[in-house]
Amino acid sequence: MKFCWMLVLILLPGVAVAEENSREALAMLEKMAEASRKVNYSGTFMFQHGGQSETSSIAPFVNPAGGVLERLETLDGPAREVIRTNDQVTCYLPGSKVVLVDPRGSRQFPVRVEQIQEIVQHYRVVKGDMDRVAGHECQWVALLPRDALRYTRRFCAEVGTGLPLRARTLNEKNEILESFAFATLTLGGSFRRELVQSKYALVSTKQNWRVDRSALTAGDSGDSGWIVGNQPAGFRKLMELRRSMVGKKGTVSHLVYSDGLAAVSIFIEPGAAPDGKQVLRHQGAVHIYSRVISGHTVTVLGETPAETVMRFARALEPRTTTAVQQR
């Protein structure tokens, strides 16, 4: 009996430390989720994936009353500039002289506030060591998946604001699939119009660049005509619509799901590929799976292991089929 009590006394401090670690990690996760809504900053960062790297500049400014203005520009490789005004995103592609306009380009990096409670059901949140990135102190936080449908995510969040300064996505072998890190960063500061103004807006108008507004078509009813009958646990639908796409006949159905960290997009277009083969490929952390369902070509892509996108594809079916089965 005495030995049992001694064992309890030895183990209790370890349990308390683990619980404290979990509380502190969750608090930092919540701070990270709020950072995208509250923190003004500007800087340059490097994104690496699939053996490729890309350097970009970014400057988001948040209006305390609501609303975000943001400019992102690639600094190497093909030129690309993205201007975000609240939920509308305009992408300038100088190489092809094209402007893409999308009213649904909302971005929550890296965590969606409303899904934190769901996240902790499918990831263990663990506090790591302190680090330093771009001259700023940061705290490592790991999100370890509880199943094989998700990747491990690690973030180093600036201690004061919660802004992620470095992030890594790892597979089940602990191999880095993609990474992100700031090289230079200025936190805070008041709004500066010149930092979020497009350098291509005027020239695109004068030179008559092609403007693709297919995402703005009135055919977006919110009903794609398709349903995911048994979606993977932890994922919930964020968006559902039909949209016209340049070069495509008819409308393409589009559904987006997320578990709060990873996003999965499903595209359904009329007509089947000639060979009708199932195709699975990947680039970095993104898997892309295509198959034919009911005479339609279905493409599922997600920042997930291959099994996850394949499960979405297997669970997808026309809504009319589901309705008939329920009768």
CSV table of C-alpha atoms in Angstrom, one decimal:
chain,number,residue,atom,x,y,z
A,1,MET,CA,0.0,0.0,0.0
A,2,LYS,CA,2.8,2.4,0.9
A,3,PHE,CA,4.4,1.7,-2.5
A,4,CYS,CA,1.2,2.5,-4.3
A,5,TRP,CA,0.9,5.9,-2.6
A,6,MET,CA,4.5,6.7,-3.4
A,7,LEU,CA,3.8,5.8,-7.1
A,8,VAL,CA,0.7,8.2,-7.1
A,9,LEU,CA,2.8,11.0,-5.6
A,10,ILE,CA,5.5,10.5,-8.3
A,11,LEU,CA,3.0,10.4,-11.2
A,12,LEU,CA,0.8,13.4,-10.1
A,13,PRO,CA,3.3,16.1,-10.9
A,14,GLY,CA,3.7,14.7,-14.4
A,15,VAL,CA,0.0,14.7,-15.0
A,16,ALA,CA,-0.3,18.3,-13.7
A,17,VAL,CA,2.6,19.4,-16.0
A,18,ALA,CA,0.9,17.7,-19.0
A,19,GLU,CA,-2.4,19.4,-18.3
A,20,GLU,CA,-0.7,22.8,-17.9
A,21,ASN,CA,1.1,22.2,-21.2
A,22,SER,CA,-2.2,21.5,-22.9
A,23,ARG,CA,-3.9,24.6,-21.5
A,24,GLU,CA,-1.0,26.8,-22.5
A,25,ALA,CA,-0.9,25.3,-26.0
A,26,LEU,CA,-4.6,25.7,-26.5
A,27,ALA,CA,-4.4,29.4,-25.3
A,28,MET,CA,-1.6,30.0,-27.9
A,29,LEU,CA,-3.8,28.3,-30.6
A,30,GLU,CA,-6.7,30.6,-29.8
A,31,LYS,CA,-4.3,33.6,-30.0
A,32,MET,CA,-3.1,32.4,-33.4
A,33,ALA,CA,-6.7,32.2,-34.6
A,34,GLU,CA,-7.3,35.8,-33.5
A,35,ALA,CA,-4.1,37.1,-35.1
A,36,SER,CA,-5.5,37.1,-38.7
A,37,ARG,CA,-8.3,39.3,-37.5
A,38,LYS,CA,-6.4,41.8,-35.3
A,39,VAL,CA,-2.7,42.1,-36.3
A,40,ASN,CA,-1.3,44.5,-38.8
A,41,TYR,CA,2.1,43.5,-40.3
A,42,SER,CA,4.3,43.6,-43.4
A,43,GLY,CA,7.2,41.5,-44.4
A,44,THR,CA,8.6,38.8,-46.7
A,45,PHE,CA,8.3,35.0,-46.4
A,46,MET,CA,9.4,31.9,-48.1
A,47,PHE,CA,7.1,29.0,-48.9
A,48,GLN,CA,8.6,25.6,-49.8
A,49,HIS,CA,6.7,22.6,-51.1
A,50,GLY,CA,7.3,19.7,-53.5
A,51,GLY,CA,11.0,20.6,-53.9
A,52,GLN,CA,10.1,24.1,-54.9
A,53,SER,CA,10.5,27.4,-53.1
A,54,GLU,CA,8.8,30.8,-53.5
A,55,THR,CA,9.5,34.1,-51.9
A,56,SER,CA,6.6,36.6,-51.5
A,57,SER,CA,5.9,39.9,-49.8
A,58,ILE,CA,2.7,40.4,-47.8
A,59,ALA,CA,1.0,43.4,-46.1
A,60,PRO,CA,-2.4,42.9,-44.4
A,61,PHE,CA,-4.1,45.7,-42.5
A,62,VAL,CA,-7.1,45.1,-40.3
A,63,ASN,CA,-9.9,47.7,-39.6
A,64,PRO,CA,-10.9,47.5,-36.0
A,65,ALA,CA,-14.5,48.1,-37.1
A,66,GLY,CA,-14.3,45.1,-39.4
A,67,GLY,CA,-12.7,44.5,-42.8
A,68,VAL,CA,-9.2,43.5,-44.1
A,69,LEU,CA,-7.1,45.0,-46.9
A,70,GLU,CA,-4.1,42.8,-48.0
A,71,ARG,CA,-1.6,42.7,-50.8
A,72,LEU,CA,0.6,39.7,-51.6
A,73,GLU,CA,3.2,39.6,-54.4
A,74,THR,CA,5.5,36.9,-55.5
A,75,LEU,CA,9.2,38.1,-55.6
A,76,ASP,CA,10.6,35.2,-57.7
A,77,GLY,CA,9.4,33.0,-60.4
A,78,PRO,CA,6.3,34.0,-62.5
A,79,ALA,CA,4.9,37.4,-61.4
A,80,ARG,CA,1.7,37.3,-59.5
A,81,GLU,CA,-0.1,39.8,-57.3
A,82,VAL,CA,-3.1,39.2,-55.0
A,83,ILE,CA,-5.2,42.0,-53.6
A,84,ARG,CA,-7.8,41.2,-51.0
A,85,THR,CA,-10.5,43.6,-49.9
A,86,ASN,CA,-12.5,41.9,-47.2
A,87,ASP,CA,-13.9,38.7,-48.9
A,88,GLN,CA,-13.1,39.7,-52.5
A,89,VAL,CA,-9.8,38.7,-54.0
A,90,THR,CA,-8.4,40.0,-57.2
A,91,CYS,CA,-5.4,38.2,-58.7
A,92,TYR,CA,-3.2,39.9,-61.4
A,93,LEU,CA,-1.2,37.6,-63.7
A,94,PRO,CA,1.1,39.8,-65.8
A,95,GLY,CA,2.6,36.9,-67.7
A,96,SER,CA,-0.7,36.1,-69.4
A,97,LYS,CA,-2.3,39.6,-68.9
A,98,VAL,CA,-5.3,38.1,-67.0
A,99,VAL,CA,-7.2,39.5,-63.9
A,100,LEU,CA,-9.1,36.9,-61.9
A,101,VAL,CA,-11.9,38.2,-59.6
A,102,ASP,CA,-13.4,36.0,-56.9
A,103,PRO,CA,-15.8,37.2,-54.2
A,104,ARG,CA,-15.3,34.2,-52.0
A,105,GLY,CA,-11.6,34.4,-51.3
A,106,SER,CA,-11.7,34.6,-47.5
A,107,ARG,CA,-8.6,33.4,-45.8
A,108,GLN,CA,-8.1,32.2,-42.3
A,109,PHE,CA,-4.5,31.4,-41.5
A,110,PRO,CA,-3.7,29.1,-40.0
A,111,VAL,CA,-6.7,28.3,-37.8
A,112,ARG,CA,-10.4,29.1,-38.1
A,113,VAL,CA,-11.6,30.5,-34.7
A,114,GLU,CA,-15.0,28.8,-34.9
A,115,GLN,CA,-13.5,25.3,-35.4
A,116,ILE,CA,-11.1,25.2,-32.4
A,117,GLN,CA,-13.3,23.0,-30.4
A,118,GLU,CA,-13.6,20.6,-33.3
A,119,ILE,CA,-9.8,20.8,-33.9
A,120,VAL,CA,-9.0,19.5,-30.4
A,121,GLN,CA,-11.2,16.5,-31.0
A,122,HIS,CA,-9.0,15.3,-33.9
A,123,TYR,CA,-5.6,16.8,-32.9
A,124,ARG,CA,-3.6,16.8,-29.7
A,125,VAL,CA,-2.3,20.3,-29.1
A,126,VAL,CA,1.1,20.4,-27.5
A,127,LYS,CA,3.4,23.3,-26.5
A,128,GLY,CA,7.0,23.1,-27.7
A,129,ASP,CA,10.1,25.1,-27.2
A,130,MET,CA,10.8,28.8,-27.7
A,131,ASP,CA,12.5,29.9,-30.9
A,132,ARG,CA,13.4,33.1,-32.8
A,133,VAL,CA,12.3,33.9,-36.4
A,134,ALA,CA,12.9,37.1,-38.3
A,135,GLY,CA,14.1,38.8,-35.1
A,136,HIS,CA,11.0,37.9,-33.1
A,137,GLU,CA,10.5,35.5,-30.2
A,138,CYS,CA,8.1,32.7,-30.9
A,139,GLN,CA,6.5,29.7,-29.2
A,140,TRP,CA,6.3,26.3,-31.0
A,141,VAL,CA,2.8,24.6,-30.9
A,142,ALA,CA,2.3,21.2,-32.4
A,143,LEU,CA,-1.1,19.8,-33.6
A,144,LEU,CA,-0.7,16.0,-33.6
A,145,PRO,CA,-3.4,14.1,-35.5
A,146,ARG,CA,-5.4,11.5,-33.7
A,147,ASP,CA,-6.0,9.5,-36.9
A,148,ALA,CA,-4.5,8.9,-40.3
A,149,LEU,CA,-6.7,11.4,-42.2
A,150,ARG,CA,-4.6,14.4,-41.2
A,151,TYR,CA,-1.1,15.7,-41.2
A,152,THR,CA,1.0,16.9,-38.2
A,153,ARG,CA,1.1,20.7,-38.1
A,154,ARG,CA,3.7,22.7,-36.2
A,155,PHE,CA,3.6,26.5,-35.8
A,156,CYS,CA,5.9,28.9,-34.1
A,157,ALA,CA,3.7,31.8,-33.0
A,158,GLU,CA,5.0,35.3,-32.0
A,159,VAL,CA,4.6,35.4,-28.3
A,160,GLY,CA,2.9,38.8,-28.1
A,161,THR,CA,0.4,38.6,-31.0
A,162,GLY,CA,0.1,34.9,-31.9
A,163,LEU,CA,1.0,35.6,-35.5
A,164,PRO,CA,2.6,32.4,-37.0
A,165,LEU,CA,6.2,33.2,-38.0
A,166,ARG,CA,7.1,29.7,-39.1
A,167,ALA,CA,5.0,26.6,-40.0
A,168,ARG,CA,5.6,23.1,-41.0
A,169,THR,CA,3.4,20.3,-42.4
A,170,LEU,CA,4.7,16.7,-41.8
A,171,ASN,CA,3.5,13.3,-42.9
A,172,GLU,CA,3.3,10.1,-40.8
A,173,LYS,CA,7.1,9.5,-41.3
A,174,ASN,CA,7.8,13.0,-39.8
A,175,GLU,CA,9.0,14.2,-43.2
A,176,ILE,CA,8.4,17.9,-44.0
A,177,LEU,CA,6.0,18.2,-46.9
A,178,GLU,CA,5.8,22.0,-46.9
A,179,SER,CA,7.0,24.9,-44.8
A,180,PHE,CA,6.6,28.6,-44.4
A,181,ALA,CA,8.8,31.1,-42.6
A,182,PHE,CA,9.1,34.9,-42.5
A,183,ALA,CA,12.5,36.3,-43.5
A,184,THR,CA,11.6,39.9,-42.6
A,185,LEU,CA,8.7,41.1,-40.5
A,186,THR,CA,7.4,44.4,-39.1
A,187,LEU,CA,4.6,44.0,-36.6
A,188,GLY,CA,1.9,46.6,-35.9
A,189,GLY,CA,1.8,50.1,-37.4
A,190,SER,CA,-1.0,52.2,-38.7
A,191,PHE,CA,-2.7,51.7,-42.1
A,192,ARG,CA,-0.6,52.7,-45.1
A,193,ARG,CA,-2.5,52.8,-48.4
A,194,GLU,CA,0.6,52.4,-50.6
A,195,LEU,CA,1.4,49.0,-49.1
A,196,VAL,CA,-1.9,47.5,-50.2
A,197,GLN,CA,-2.3,49.3,-53.6
A,198,SER,CA,-2.0,47.1,-56.7
A,199,LYS,CA,0.9,47.9,-59.0
A,200,TYR,CA,-1.0,46.3,-61.9
A,201,ALA,CA,-4.5,47.8,-61.6
A,202,LEU,CA,-3.9,50.8,-63.8
A,203,VAL,CA,-1.8,49.1,-66.4
A,204,SER,CA,-4.3,46.2,-66.7
A,205,THR,CA,-7.0,48.8,-67.6
A,206,LYS,CA,-4.9,50.7,-70.1
A,207,GLN,CA,-3.6,47.5,-71.8
A,208,ASN,CA,-7.0,45.8,-71.9
A,209,TRP,CA,-6.0,42.7,-69.9
A,210,ARG,CA,-8.6,39.9,-70.0
A,211,VAL,CA,-10.8,40.0,-66.8
A,212,ASP,CA,-12.1,36.7,-65.7
A,213,ARG,CA,-15.3,37.2,-63.7
A,214,SER,CA,-16.6,33.7,-64.1
A,215,ALA,CA,-16.7,33.3,-60.3
A,216,LEU,CA,-19.2,36.1,-60.1
A,217,THR,CA,-21.8,34.4,-62.3
A,218,ALA,CA,-25.4,34.7,-61.2
A,219,GLY,CA,-25.8,30.9,-61.5
A,220,ASP,CA,-24.2,30.4,-58.1
A,221,SER,CA,-27.3,29.1,-56.3
A,222,GLY,CA,-25.6,27.6,-53.3
A,223,ASP,CA,-26.9,24.2,-54.3
A,224,SER,CA,-24.3,22.2,-56.2
A,225,GLY,CA,-26.6,19.3,-56.8
A,226,TRP,CA,-24.2,16.9,-55.0
A,227,ILE,CA,-23.8,15.6,-51.5
A,228,VAL,CA,-21.0,13.9,-49.5
A,229,GLY,CA,-23.0,11.2,-47.8
A,230,ASN,CA,-20.4,10.0,-45.2
A,231,GLN,CA,-17.8,12.7,-44.9
A,232,PRO,CA,-14.6,12.0,-43.0
A,233,ALA,CA,-14.9,12.8,-39.3
A,234,GLY,CA,-14.0,16.4,-38.2
A,235,PHE,CA,-14.6,18.0,-41.6
A,236,ARG,CA,-17.5,20.3,-42.2
A,237,LYS,CA,-18.8,22.1,-45.3
A,238,LEU,CA,-17.7,25.7,-45.7
A,239,MET,CA,-19.0,26.4,-49.2
A,240,GLU,CA,-21.3,25.0,-51.9
A,241,LEU,CA,-22.1,26.5,-55.3
A,242,ARG,CA,-22.2,26.2,-59.0
A,243,ARG,CA,-19.9,28.3,-61.1
A,244,SER,CA,-19.1,29.0,-64.7
A,245,MET,CA,-15.5,28.5,-65.7
A,246,VAL,CA,-13.6,29.7,-68.8
A,247,GLY,CA,-13.3,27.0,-71.4
A,248,LYS,CA,-15.9,24.7,-69.7
A,249,LYS,CA,-19.4,23.9,-71.0
A,250,GLY,CA,-22.2,24.4,-68.5
A,251,THR,CA,-21.4,25.0,-64.8
A,252,VAL,CA,-18.9,23.3,-62.5
A,253,SER,CA,-20.1,22.3,-59.0
A,254,HIS,CA,-17.7,23.3,-56.2
A,255,LEU,CA,-17.8,22.2,-52.6
A,256,VAL,CA,-15.2,23.1,-49.9
A,257,TYR,CA,-14.7,21.2,-46.6
A,258,SER,CA,-12.4,21.9,-43.7
A,259,ASP,CA,-11.4,20.5,-40.3
A,260,GLY,CA,-10.2,23.9,-39.2
A,261,LEU,CA,-6.7,23.4,-40.5
A,262,ALA,CA,-6.8,21.5,-43.7
A,263,ALA,CA,-9.1,22.4,-46.6
A,264,VAL,CA,-10.6,19.9,-49.2
A,265,SER,CA,-12.1,21.2,-52.5
A,266,ILE,CA,-14.4,19.1,-54.7
A,267,PHE,CA,-15.0,20.0,-58.3
A,268,ILE,CA,-17.6,18.2,-60.4
A,269,GLU,CA,-17.9,18.9,-64.1
A,270,PRO,CA,-20.2,17.4,-66.7
A,271,GLY,CA,-18.8,14.7,-69.0
A,272,ALA,CA,-16.4,11.9,-68.3
A,273,ALA,CA,-12.8,11.6,-69.4
A,274,PRO,CA,-12.3,9.3,-72.4
A,275,ASP,CA,-10.4,6.6,-70.5
A,276,GLY,CA,-12.4,7.1,-67.2
A,277,LYS,CA,-9.4,6.1,-65.2
A,278,GLN,CA,-8.9,7.0,-61.5
A,279,VAL,CA,-5.9,9.2,-61.0
A,280,LEU,CA,-4.1,10.1,-57.8
A,281,ARG,CA,-1.2,12.5,-57.7
A,282,HIS,CA,0.3,15.0,-55.2
A,283,GLN,CA,2.5,18.1,-54.9
A,284,GLY,CA,4.0,18.8,-51.5
A,285,ALA,CA,1.2,18.3,-48.9
A,286,VAL,CA,-1.6,18.5,-51.5
A,287,HIS,CA,-3.1,15.3,-52.9
A,288,ILE,CA,-5.3,15.4,-56.0
A,289,TYR,CA,-7.7,12.5,-56.9
A,290,SER,CA,-9.9,12.3,-60.0
A,291,ARG,CA,-12.5,9.7,-60.9
A,292,VAL,CA,-15.8,9.5,-62.9
A,293,ILE,CA,-19.1,9.5,-61.1
A,294,SER,CA,-22.5,9.3,-62.8
A,295,GLY,CA,-21.1,10.7,-66.1
A,296,HIS,CA,-19.2,13.5,-64.4
A,297,THR,CA,-15.5,14.1,-63.8
A,298,VAL,CA,-14.9,14.6,-60.1
A,299,THR,CA,-11.6,16.1,-58.9
A,300,VAL,CA,-10.9,16.3,-55.1
A,301,LEU,CA,-7.8,18.1,-53.9
A,302,GLY,CA,-6.8,18.6,-50.3
A,303,GLU,CA,-3.9,19.4,-47.9
A,304,THR,CA,-4.3,15.9,-46.5
A,305,PRO,CA,-3.1,12.4,-46.9
A,306,ALA,CA,-4.3,10.5,-50.0
A,307,GLU,CA,-6.8,8.4,-48.1
A,308,THR,CA,-8.8,11.6,-47.1
A,309,VAL,CA,-9.4,12.9,-50.6
A,310,MET,CA,-10.2,9.4,-51.8
A,311,ARG,CA,-12.8,9.0,-49.0
A,312,PHE,CA,-14.4,12.3,-50.0
A,313,ALA,CA,-14.6,11.0,-53.6
A,314,ARG,CA,-16.1,7.7,-52.6
A,315,ALA,CA,-18.7,9.4,-50.5
A,316,LEU,CA,-19.8,11.9,-53.2
A,317,GLU,CA,-23.0,11.3,-55.1
A,318,PRO,CA,-25.7,13.3,-56.9
A,319,ARG,CA,-28.3,14.7,-54.5
A,320,THR,CA,-31.2,13.3,-56.7
A,321,THR,CA,-29.8,9.8,-56.2
A,322,THR,CA,-29.8,10.3,-52.4
A,323,ALA,CA,-33.4,11.6,-52.5
A,324,VAL,CA,-34.6,8.5,-54.4
A,325,GLN,CA,-32.9,6.2,-52.0
A,326,GLN,CA,-34.6,7.8,-49.0
A,327,ARG,CA,-38.1,7.3,-50.4
